[in-house]
PDB file of C-alpha atoms in Angstrom:
ATOM      1  CA  PRO A 162      65.271 147.042 123.073  1.00  0.00           C
ATOM      2  CA  ILE A 163      66.725 143.734 121.946  1.00  0.00           C
ATOM      3  CA  ILE A 164      68.101 143.662 118.441  1.00  0.00           C
ATOM      4  CA  THR A 165      68.073 140.250 116.821  1.00  0.00           C
ATOM      5  CA  GLY A 166      69.878 139.087 113.751  1.00  0.00           C
ATOM      6  CA  LEU A 167      73.017 141.141 114.334  1.00  0.00           C
ATOM      7  CA  SER A 168      76.348 139.563 114.983  1.00  0.00           C
ATOM      8  CA  PHE A 169      78.944 141.233 117.133  1.00  0.00           C
ATOM      9  CA  MET A 170      81.759 139.027 115.929  1.00  0.00           C
ATOM     10  CA  PRO A 171      84.670 140.897 114.411  1.00  0.00           C
ATOM     11  CA  ALA A 172      84.586 141.181 110.647  1.00  0.00           C
ATOM     12  CA  LYS A 173      86.969 138.976 108.734  1.00  0.00           C
ATOM     13  CA  LYS A 174      90.133 140.722 107.763  1.00  0.00           C
ATOM     14  CA  GLN A 175      90.003 141.598 104.094  1.00  0.00           C
ATOM     15  CA  SER A 176      92.862 139.824 102.423  1.00  0.00           C
ATOM     16  CA  LYS A 177      94.904 142.102 100.247  1.00  0.00           C
ATOM     17  CA  LYS A 178      95.861 139.951  97.325  1.00  0.00           C
ATOM     18  CA  THR A 179      99.485 140.706  96.571  1.00  0.00           C
ATOM     19  CA  PRO A 180     100.514 139.764  93.064  1.00  0.00           C
ATOM     20  CA  THR A 181     102.533 136.582  93.291  1.00  0.00           C
ATOM     21  CA  ALA A 182     105.594 137.850  91.441  1.00  0.00           C
ATOM     22  CA  ALA A 183     106.565 139.696  88.301  1.00  0.00           C
ATOM     23  CA  SER A 184     109.080 136.993  87.389  1.00  0.00           C
ATOM     24  CA  PHE A 185     110.570 133.739  88.572  1.00  0.00           C
ATOM     25  CA  GLU A 186     113.764 135.539  89.563  1.00  0.00           C
ATOM     26  CA  GLU A 187     111.892 138.079  91.693  1.00  0.00           C
ATOM     27  CA  ALA A 188     109.943 135.282  93.366  1.00  0.00           C
ATOM     28  CA  THR A 189     113.100 133.380  94.303  1.00  0.00           C
ATOM     29  CA  THR A 190     114.720 136.562  95.627  1.00  0.00           C
ATOM     30  CA  GLU A 191     111.692 137.293  97.805  1.00  0.00           C
ATOM     31  CA  LEU A 192     111.646 133.667  98.989  1.00  0.00           C
ATOM     32  CA  GLU A 193     115.279 134.000 100.074  1.00  0.00           C
ATOM     33  CA  GLU A 194     114.434 137.158 102.031  1.00  0.00           C
ATOM     34  CA  ILE A 195     111.482 135.455 103.720  1.00  0.00           C
ATOM     35  CA  THR A 196     113.638 132.451 104.588  1.00  0.00           C
ATOM     36  CA  LYS A 197     116.205 134.713 106.257  1.00  0.00           C
ATOM     37  CA  ARG A 198     113.472 136.432 108.265  1.00  0.00           C
ATOM     38  CA  LEU A 199     111.970 133.107 109.327  1.00  0.00           C
ATOM     39  CA  GLU A 200     115.389 131.847 110.443  1.00  0.00           C
ATOM     40  CA  GLN A 201     115.643 134.785 112.820  1.00  0.00           C
ATOM     41  CA  GLU A 202     113.299 135.345 115.717  1.00  0.00           C
ATOM     42  CA  PRO A 203     110.181 136.908 114.202  1.00  0.00           C
ATOM     43  CA  PRO A 204     108.956 140.121 115.803  1.00  0.00           C
ATOM     44  CA  SER A 205     105.447 138.685 116.205  1.00  0.00           C
ATOM     45  CA  LEU A 206     103.315 135.664 115.524  1.00  0.00           C
ATOM     46  CA  GLU A 207     101.356 137.681 112.968  1.00  0.00           C
ATOM     47  CA  SER A 208     104.494 138.519 110.968  1.00  0.00           C
ATOM     48  CA  LEU A 209     105.603 134.887 111.169  1.00  0.00           C
ATOM     49  CA  LEU A 210     102.289 133.689 109.764  1.00  0.00           C
ATOM     50  CA  SER A 211     102.237 136.401 107.121  1.00  0.00           C
ATOM     51  CA  ASP A 212     105.754 135.514 105.934  1.00  0.00           C
ATOM     52  CA  PHE A 213     104.923 131.822 105.949  1.00  0.00           C
ATOM     53  CA  GLU A 214     101.772 132.334 103.861  1.00  0.00           C
ATOM     54  CA  ARG A 215     103.591 134.567 101.396  1.00  0.00           C
ATOM     55  CA  GLY A 216     106.381 132.010 101.143  1.00  0.00           C
ATOM     56  CA  GLN A 217     103.845 129.296 100.320  1.00  0.00           C
ATOM     57  CA  GLU A 218     102.350 131.452  97.538  1.00  0.00           C
ATOM     58  CA  LEU A 219     105.771 132.146  96.066  1.00  0.00           C
ATOM     59  CA  LEU A 220     106.807 128.513  96.310  1.00  0.00           C
ATOM     60  CA  LYS A 221     103.697 127.375  94.428  1.00  0.00           C
ATOM     61  CA  TYR A 222     104.322 130.047  91.780  1.00  0.00           C
ATOM     62  CA  CYS A 223     107.930 128.899  91.344  1.00  0.00           C
ATOM     63  CA  GLN A 224     106.900 125.247  91.128  1.00  0.00           C
ATOM     64  CA  ARG A 225     104.266 126.025  88.484  1.00  0.00           C
ATOM     65  CA  THR A 226     106.770 128.126  86.532  1.00  0.00           C
ATOM     66  CA  LEU A 227     109.400 125.371  86.603  1.00  0.00           C
ATOM     67  CA  LYS A 228     106.854 122.726  85.591  1.00  0.00           C
ATOM     68  CA  SER A 229     105.750 124.887  82.663  1.00  0.00           C
ATOM     69  CA  ALA A 230     109.351 125.472  81.576  1.00  0.00           C
ATOM     70  CA  LYS A 231     110.085 121.738  81.762  1.00  0.00           C
ATOM     71  CA  GLU A 232     107.039 120.960  79.618  1.00  0.00           C
ATOM     72  CA  ARG A 233     108.074 123.570  77.037  1.00  0.00           C
ATOM     73  CA  LEU A 234     111.589 122.084  76.879  1.00  0.00           C
ATOM     74  CA  GLU A 235     110.171 118.605  76.382  1.00  0.00           C
ATOM     75  CA  VAL A 236     108.035 119.865  73.471  1.00  0.00           C
ATOM     76  CA  LEU A 237     111.052 121.583  71.892  1.00  0.00           C
ATOM     77  CA  GLU A 238     113.202 118.473  72.298  1.00  0.00           C
ATOM     78  CA  ALA A 239     110.486 116.315  70.736  1.00  0.00           C
ATOM     79  CA  GLU A 240     110.253 118.713  67.785  1.00  0.00           C
ATOM     80  CA  LEU A 241     114.036 118.597  67.329  1.00  0.00           C
ATOM     81  CA  ASP A 242     114.020 114.793  67.412  1.00  0.00           C
ATOM     82  CA  GLU A 243     111.354 114.696  64.690  1.00  0.00           C
ATOM     83  CA  GLN A 244     113.227 116.995  62.285  1.00  0.00           C
ATOM     84  CA  PRO A 245     116.028 115.584  60.157  1.00  0.00           C
ATOM     85  CA  SER A 246     119.117 117.589  60.805  1.00  0.00           C
ATOM     86  CA  ALA A 247     120.368 119.514  57.782  1.00  0.00           C
ATOM     87  CA  ASP A 248     123.509 120.532  59.637  1.00  0.00           C
ATOM     88  CA  THR A 249     124.974 117.079  59.981  1.00  0.00           C
ATOM     89  CA  ASP A 250     127.347 115.969  57.256  1.00  0.00           C
ATOM     90  CA  PRO A 251     127.026 112.480  55.931  1.00  0.00           C
ATOM     91  CA  ASP A 252     129.663 110.031  57.009  1.00  0.00           C
ATOM     92  CA  PRO A 253     132.908 110.740  55.065  1.00  0.00           C
ATOM     93  CA  ALA A 254     133.276 107.015  54.368  1.00  0.00           C
ATOM     94  CA  ASP A 255     129.987 107.147  52.472  1.00  0.00           C
ATOM     95  CA  GLN A 256     131.347 109.934  50.244  1.00  0.00           C
ATOM     96  CA  SER A 257     134.196 107.896  48.792  1.00  0.00           C
ATOM     97  CA  ASP A 258     132.179 107.082  45.696  1.00  0.00           C
ATOM     98  CA  LEU A 259     131.428 110.798  45.179  1.00  0.00           C
ATOM     99  CA  ILE A 260     135.107 111.768  44.896  1.00  0.00           C
ATOM    100  CA  SER A 261     136.744 111.149  41.572  1.00  0.00           C
ATOM    101  CA  ASP A 262     140.428 111.039  40.785  1.00  0.00           C
ATOM    102  CA  ASP A 263     140.024 114.326  38.950  1.00  0.00           C
ATOM    103  CA  ASP A 264     139.170 116.245  42.154  1.00  0.00           C
ATOM    104  CA  VAL A 265     141.780 118.705  43.274  1.00  0.00           C
ATOM    105  CA  ARG A 266     142.762 118.323  46.885  1.00  0.00           C
ATOM    106  CA  LEU A 267     144.367 121.148  48.769  1.00  0.00           C
ATOM    107  CA  PHE A 268     145.141 119.301  51.970  1.00  0.00           C
TER     108      PHE A 268
END
């Protein structure tokens, strides 16, 4: 009997989605390890491709993390620029009219 509608092509390999990284530092460490492996002769084409794909994921994660950090710093800097600084002392030359002859000076 002839069976129609069935495909005998191999099923696609289910991709196991590995979490990108727990932190930026872990991602950069793993990227360094992958780079070292890629610099050496890989044991197989499959491992080469796997390492390359993982490296691309980690690189994108690191780039997004750095972009986010840069944006946060820019927001913080803008907020600091908008606030008058209470820590800065006025110019001592401007205080000359505030000091009277009756003030006691220790130094």
